[in-house]
CSV table of C-alpha atoms in Angstrom, one decimal:
chain,number,residue,atom,x,y,z
H,17,MET,CA,90.1,100.9,123.9
H,18,PRO,CA,91.7,104.6,123.4
H,19,LEU,CA,88.6,105.5,123.0
H,20,ALA,CA,86.8,104.0,126.7
H,21,THR,CA,89.8,104.8,128.3
H,22,ALA,CA,90.0,108.2,128.1
H,23,ALA,CA,86.1,108.1,128.5
H,24,PHE,CA,87.0,106.7,132.2
H,25,VAL,CA,89.9,109.1,133.0
H,26,ALA,CA,88.0,111.8,132.1
H,27,ALA,CA,85.2,111.0,134.3
H,28,VAL,CA,87.4,109.2,136.9
H,29,VAL,CA,90.4,111.6,137.1
H,30,PRO,CA,88.3,114.4,138.2
H,31,ALA,CA,86.6,113.8,140.6
H,32,ALA,CA,89.0,111.4,142.7
H,33,ALA,CA,91.6,114.9,142.9
H,34,ALA,CA,88.1,117.2,144.0
H,35,LEU,CA,87.7,113.7,146.6
H,36,ALA,CA,91.4,113.3,147.5
H,37,PRO,CA,93.7,116.8,146.0
H,38,GLU,CA,97.0,115.3,147.6
H,39,LEU,CA,96.6,111.8,146.9
H,40,ALA,CA,96.4,113.1,143.0
H,41,ALA,CA,98.8,116.1,143.4
H,42,ALA,CA,101.1,113.0,144.7
H,43,ALA,CA,100.5,110.0,142.1
H,44,ALA,CA,100.6,112.7,138.9
H,45,PRO,CA,104.3,112.3,138.6
H,46,LEU,CA,103.8,108.6,139.2
H,47,LEU,CA,101.5,108.5,136.8
H,48,LEU,CA,103.7,110.7,134.0
H,49,LEU,CA,106.6,108.5,134.3
H,50,THR,CA,104.5,105.2,134.3
H,51,ALA,CA,103.0,106.5,131.2
H,52,VAL,CA,106.8,107.2,129.6
H,53,LEU,CA,108.0,103.3,130.8
H,54,VAL,CA,104.8,102.8,129.2
H,55,GLY,CA,104.8,104.5,125.6
H,56,LEU,CA,108.9,103.4,125.9
H,57,PRO,CA,108.0,100.4,123.2
H,58,HIS,CA,105.9,101.5,120.9
H,59,GLY,CA,109.0,104.3,119.5
H,60,ALA,CA,111.7,101.2,120.4
H,61,VAL,CA,111.1,99.5,117.3
H,62,ASP,CA,111.4,102.4,114.9
H,63,LEU,CA,115.0,101.3,113.6
H,64,LEU,CA,113.4,97.2,113.5
H,65,GLN,CA,110.9,98.2,110.3
H,66,PRO,CA,112.0,97.1,107.4
H,67,GLU,CA,110.5,100.2,105.0
H,68,LEU,CA,112.5,101.7,107.6
H,69,THR,CA,116.2,100.5,107.2
H,70,PRO,CA,118.0,100.0,104.8
H,71,ARG,CA,119.1,95.7,104.3
H,72,SER,CA,123.0,95.7,104.3
H,73,ARG,CA,124.2,96.0,108.2
H,74,GLY,CA,126.2,98.9,107.4
H,75,GLY,CA,123.1,101.1,106.3
H,76,ARG,CA,121.1,99.9,109.3
H,77,ALA,CA,124.4,101.1,111.6
H,78,LEU,CA,124.3,104.7,109.9
H,79,VAL,CA,120.6,104.9,109.8
H,80,GLY,CA,120.9,104.1,114.0
H,81,LEU,CA,123.6,106.3,114.2
H,82,ALA,CA,121.3,109.6,112.4
H,83,TYR,CA,118.8,108.5,115.0
H,84,VAL,CA,120.7,108.5,118.5
H,85,GLY,CA,122.5,111.9,117.0
H,86,LEU,CA,119.4,113.5,116.4
H,87,VAL,CA,118.6,112.6,120.0
H,88,ALA,CA,121.5,113.8,121.3
H,89,LEU,CA,121.8,117.2,118.6
H,90,ALA,CA,118.0,117.9,120.4
H,91,VAL,CA,118.3,117.3,123.9
H,92,LEU,CA,122.0,119.5,123.3
H,93,VAL,CA,119.9,122.6,121.5
H,94,LEU,CA,117.2,122.3,123.9
H,95,ARG,CA,119.8,123.5,126.8
H,96,LEU,CA,121.1,126.6,124.5
H,97,ALA,CA,117.7,127.5,123.5
H,98,PRO,CA,115.5,126.1,125.4
H,99,LEU,CA,112.9,128.6,124.7
H,100,PRO,CA,112.5,128.4,120.9
H,101,VAL,CA,113.8,125.2,121.1
H,102,LEU,CA,111.2,123.9,123.7
H,103,GLY,CA,108.1,126.0,121.0
H,104,ALA,CA,109.4,123.7,117.8
H,105,LEU,CA,109.8,120.5,119.7
H,106,LEU,CA,106.5,121.1,120.8
H,107,VAL,CA,105.0,122.2,118.1
H,108,LEU,CA,105.9,118.9,116.1
H,109,ALA,CA,104.6,116.7,118.8
H,110,ALA,CA,101.6,118.2,118.4
H,111,LEU,CA,101.8,117.4,114.3
H,112,HIS,CA,102.8,113.7,115.3
H,113,PHE,CA,99.8,113.5,117.7
H,114,GLY,CA,97.8,114.1,114.7
H,115,LEU,CA,98.8,113.0,111.6
H,116,ALA,CA,99.2,110.1,113.6
H,117,ASP,CA,95.6,109.7,114.8
H,118,ASP,CA,94.6,110.6,110.9
H,119,VAL,CA,96.9,107.7,110.4
H,120,VAL,CA,93.4,105.7,112.4
H,121,HIS,CA,91.0,107.1,111.0
H,122,ARG,CA,91.7,107.0,107.2
H,123,TRP,CA,92.9,102.5,107.9
H,124,ARG,CA,89.7,102.6,110.6
H,125,THR,CA,87.4,103.7,107.3
H,126,GLY,CA,88.9,102.3,104.7
H,127,THR,CA,90.0,105.7,102.5
H,128,THR,CA,93.5,104.7,102.5
H,129,GLY,CA,93.8,106.4,98.5
H,130,HIS,CA,94.0,109.6,97.4
H,131,ARG,CA,91.9,112.3,98.6
H,132,THR,CA,90.1,115.1,97.0
H,133,PRO,CA,90.4,118.6,97.8
H,134,ALA,CA,88.0,118.5,101.1
H,135,GLU,CA,89.0,115.4,102.3
H,136,ARG,CA,92.5,117.3,102.1
H,137,VAL,CA,91.2,120.2,104.0
H,138,SER,CA,89.2,118.2,106.5
H,139,GLY,CA,91.8,115.4,107.0
H,140,ALA,CA,94.1,119.4,107.3
H,141,VAL,CA,91.7,120.4,110.6
H,142,ARG,CA,91.5,116.8,112.1
H,143,VAL,CA,95.4,117.4,112.5
H,144,LEU,CA,94.9,120.6,114.2
H,145,ALA,CA,92.0,119.2,116.3
H,146,LEU,CA,93.5,115.5,117.5
H,147,GLY,CA,97.1,116.4,117.5
H,148,GLY,CA,96.7,120.5,119.3
H,149,VAL,CA,94.5,119.5,121.9
H,150,PRO,CA,97.3,117.2,123.7
H,151,VAL,CA,99.6,120.0,123.8
H,152,ALA,CA,98.2,122.7,123.8
H,153,ALA,CA,95.1,122.3,126.5
H,154,PRO,CA,97.1,121.4,129.3
H,155,LEU,CA,99.7,124.3,128.3
H,156,ALA,CA,97.0,126.5,128.1
H,157,LEU,CA,95.2,126.2,131.4
H,158,GLY,CA,98.6,127.2,133.3
H,159,HIS,CA,98.3,124.9,136.3
H,160,ALA,CA,100.9,125.6,139.0
H,161,ASP,CA,102.9,122.3,138.2
H,162,VAL,CA,102.6,122.6,134.9
H,163,VAL,CA,103.7,125.8,134.9
H,164,ARG,CA,107.0,125.1,137.1
H,165,LEU,CA,107.2,121.9,135.0
H,166,LEU,CA,108.0,124.2,131.6
H,167,ASP,CA,110.2,127.0,133.9
H,168,VAL,CA,112.7,124.1,134.1
H,169,LEU,CA,112.5,123.2,130.4
H,170,SER,CA,112.3,126.4,128.9
H,171,GLY,CA,114.7,128.7,131.4
H,172,GLY,CA,112.0,130.5,133.2
H,173,SER,CA,109.9,131.7,130.8
H,174,GLY,CA,107.3,128.9,131.6
H,175,ALA,CA,104.3,131.9,131.8
H,176,ALA,CA,106.0,133.1,127.8
H,177,VAL,CA,105.0,129.5,126.7
H,178,VAL,CA,101.6,129.2,128.7
H,179,LEU,CA,101.0,132.6,127.0
H,180,GLY,CA,101.6,130.5,123.6
H,181,ALA,CA,99.2,127.9,124.4
H,182,ARG,CA,96.6,129.8,125.0
H,183,VAL,CA,97.0,132.0,121.8
H,184,ALA,CA,97.0,127.9,119.7
H,185,LEU,CA,94.3,126.9,121.3
H,186,ALA,CA,91.2,128.6,120.5
H,187,PRO,CA,92.0,127.3,116.9
H,188,VAL,CA,92.7,124.3,117.8
H,189,LEU,CA,88.9,124.2,120.1
H,190,ALA,CA,87.7,125.3,116.8
H,191,ALA,CA,89.6,122.2,115.1
H,192,VAL,CA,87.4,120.0,117.8
H,193,LEU,CA,84.3,121.3,116.6
H,194,ALA,CA,84.4,121.3,112.9
H,195,THR,CA,85.6,117.5,112.9
H,196,ALA,CA,83.0,116.5,115.3
H,197,LEU,CA,80.4,117.8,113.6
H,198,LEU,CA,81.9,116.8,109.8
H,199,ALA,CA,82.2,112.9,111.3
H,200,ALA,CA,78.3,113.0,112.6
H,201,ARG,CA,76.9,114.2,109.0
H,202,ARG,CA,78.9,111.3,107.7
H,203,ARG,CA,77.4,109.1,110.7
H,204,ASP,CA,81.8,108.4,111.7
H,205,ALA,CA,80.5,108.1,115.4
H,206,VAL,CA,84.4,107.0,116.6
H,207,GLY,CA,85.3,110.1,114.5
H,208,ALA,CA,83.1,112.6,115.8
H,209,LEU,CA,83.8,111.1,119.5
H,210,GLU,CA,87.4,111.0,119.5
H,211,PRO,CA,88.4,114.6,119.3
H,212,LEU,CA,85.2,115.8,122.1
H,213,LEU,CA,86.3,113.0,124.3
H,214,LEU,CA,90.3,114.2,124.0
H,215,ALA,CA,89.2,118.1,124.6
H,216,GLY,CA,87.0,116.9,127.5
H,217,LEU,CA,90.0,114.8,128.8
H,218,PHE,CA,92.5,117.7,128.5
H,219,LEU,CA,89.8,120.0,129.8
H,220,LEU,CA,88.2,118.4,132.9
H,221,ALA,CA,91.7,116.6,134.3
H,222,PRO,CA,94.4,117.7,135.6
H,223,PRO,CA,97.3,117.7,132.9
H,224,LEU,CA,99.2,115.3,134.8
H,225,PRO,CA,97.1,112.5,135.0
H,226,ALA,CA,95.3,113.5,131.4
H,227,PHE,CA,98.6,113.4,129.5
H,228,ALA,CA,100.1,110.4,131.1
H,229,ALA,CA,96.6,108.6,130.7
H,230,TYR,CA,96.8,109.5,126.8
H,231,PHE,CA,100.4,109.2,126.2
H,232,GLY,CA,100.2,105.2,127.3
H,233,LEU,CA,97.5,104.2,126.7
H,234,TRP,CA,95.9,106.2,123.4
H,235,HIS,CA,98.9,107.8,120.9
H,236,SER,CA,101.5,104.9,122.5
H,237,LEU,CA,98.6,102.3,122.2
H,238,ARG,CA,97.6,103.2,118.3
H,239,HIS,CA,100.9,103.2,117.3
H,240,LEU,CA,101.0,99.8,118.5
H,241,LEU,CA,98.3,98.5,116.9
H,242,ARG,CA,99.6,100.1,113.9
H,243,LEU,CA,102.9,98.7,114.0
H,244,LEU,CA,100.5,95.2,113.9
H,245,ALA,CA,99.2,96.3,111.7
H,246,LEU,CA,102.0,97.3,109.0
H,247,ASP,CA,103.6,93.6,110.0
H,248,ALA,CA,100.2,91.2,109.6
H,249,VAL,CA,100.1,93.2,105.8
H,250,ARG,CA,103.2,91.9,105.3
H,251,HIS,CA,102.2,88.8,105.7
H,252,GLY,CA,99.1,89.1,103.7
H,253,GLY,CA,96.7,89.3,107.0
H,254,ALA,CA,94.6,93.1,107.3
H,255,GLY,CA,94.0,95.1,105.3
H,256,PRO,CA,92.6,99.2,105.2
H,257,GLY,CA,88.6,98.7,106.4
H,258,ARG,CA,88.8,95.1,108.0
H,259,PRO,CA,89.7,94.2,111.8
H,260,LEU,CA,92.9,92.3,112.3
H,261,PRO,CA,92.5,88.6,112.4
H,262,ALA,CA,93.3,87.5,116.2
H,263,PRO,CA,96.0,84.7,114.8
H,264,ALA,CA,97.7,87.0,112.9
H,265,LEU,CA,97.4,90.0,115.7
H,266,ARG,CA,99.2,87.1,118.3
H,267,ALA,CA,101.8,85.8,115.1
H,268,ALA,CA,102.4,90.2,114.8
H,269,GLY,CA,102.2,90.8,118.8
H,270,ARG,CA,105.1,88.0,119.7
H,271,ARG,CA,107.2,89.3,116.3
H,272,PHE,CA,107.0,93.1,118.2
H,273,ALA,CA,107.6,91.9,121.4
H,274,ARG,CA,111.1,90.0,120.4
H,275,ALA,CA,112.0,93.5,118.3
H,276,ALA,CA,111.1,95.2,121.1
H,277,ALA,CA,112.7,94.1,123.7
H,278,LEU,CA,116.9,95.0,123.3
H,279,PRO,CA,115.7,99.3,121.9
H,280,THR,CA,113.4,99.2,124.8
H,281,GLY,CA,116.1,98.0,127.1
H,282,MET,CA,118.4,100.7,126.2
H,283,ALA,CA,115.8,103.5,126.1
H,284,LEU,CA,115.2,103.1,129.4
H,285,ALA,CA,119.0,102.7,130.6
H,286,GLY,CA,119.2,106.1,128.5
H,287,LEU,CA,115.9,107.3,130.8
H,288,VAL,CA,118.4,106.5,133.7
H,289,VAL,CA,120.6,108.3,132.7
H,290,LEU,CA,118.9,111.5,132.4
H,291,VAL,CA,117.7,111.1,136.0
H,292,VAL,CA,121.0,111.1,137.2
H,293,VAL,CA,122.3,114.1,135.2
H,294,ALA,CA,118.9,115.9,136.1
H,295,GLY,CA,119.6,114.9,140.0
H,296,GLY,CA,117.2,113.1,140.7
H,297,ASP,CA,114.1,115.3,139.3
H,298,VAL,CA,112.1,112.4,137.0
H,299,VAL,CA,109.3,114.1,135.6
H,300,PRO,CA,111.3,116.8,133.5
H,301,ALA,CA,114.1,114.4,133.0
H,302,ALA,CA,110.8,112.3,131.1
H,303,LEU,CA,109.7,114.9,129.3
H,304,VAL,CA,113.4,115.8,128.4
H,305,LEU,CA,113.3,112.2,126.9
H,306,VAL,CA,110.1,112.4,125.5
H,307,LEU,CA,110.0,115.6,123.7
H,308,CYS,CA,113.7,114.9,122.3
H,309,LEU,CA,112.4,111.7,120.8
H,310,THR,CA,109.6,113.3,119.1
H,311,VAL,CA,112.1,114.5,116.6
H,312,PRO,CA,113.4,111.4,114.7
H,313,HIS,CA,110.7,108.9,116.1
H,314,ALA,CA,108.0,111.5,113.5
H,315,ALA,CA,109.8,111.1,110.8
H,316,ALA,CA,110.6,107.2,110.9
H,317,VAL,CA,106.2,106.9,112.1
H,318,ALA,CA,105.7,109.0,109.4
H,319,LEU,CA,107.8,106.8,107.0
H,320,ALA,CA,105.7,103.9,108.3
H,321,ASP,CA,102.2,105.3,108.4
H,322,ARG,CA,102.9,106.4,105.1
H,323,ALA,CA,103.8,102.3,103.7
H,324,LEU,CA,100.9,101.5,105.8
H,325,LEU,CA,98.4,103.3,103.8
H,326,ARG,CA,99.8,102.1,100.4
H,327,ARG,CA,98.8,98.5,101.5
């Protein structure tokens, strides 16, 4: 599904933007906001997974306070030192994206056990390729709307962020090519297509629609599927390299929907507060929320993925 989505967006969005540029520009913020709304549930259940939270009510409350406190701290330091903190958050986001896709690769190929040094190196290259493209490519192209957005987030230093992204783009694209070639040698068609499609998506499509499609229909969707896989594993219904049985998938989906309802509503309320504080400027507020939530979310996902790979 994520691969098909990336192929469709990479083909359709540039054509639509060329035929109706004004309509595409007007629709981009709405697409990004929609992606954030779609993506919120994928992180809303971080604190509801048994692998991540203590069994006692007091312990869960402390973990929840720490989670919210990290988000608030990230927002504060971003306001105090916008440029260096924004750079650190972007690097963390790239690492989070890449590690998540590497877990998907390992689960899909059944390589969840011990890895050789060569496999660790190829995994690191895969993380750089799949995590670096969604962050570096749209920033490095330096579209006017992206620079304006970066100016808001970085305290007027958007050009410096673009320069840093351009420096990073060369090794990222080299990693894309290396990952595709290594996967092709192993006759892994999906592994070869993933980095190429992501690169095509972000190099061909306008940055905001491209990121909206990636965040909502690639990253968030894949994380949701990993959560369902982990839930099915807990109930004895799945394993590495095996598809999720339909009954186990439906049952896991129902449990996820019940668990995600309340925290998703709370996250939406937080987004509304940010929009009000930002004076109605929706896109920067949405990106601030996503970037600052990445701090505790990346740690929670890493712990959950570690539990998934151990099963």
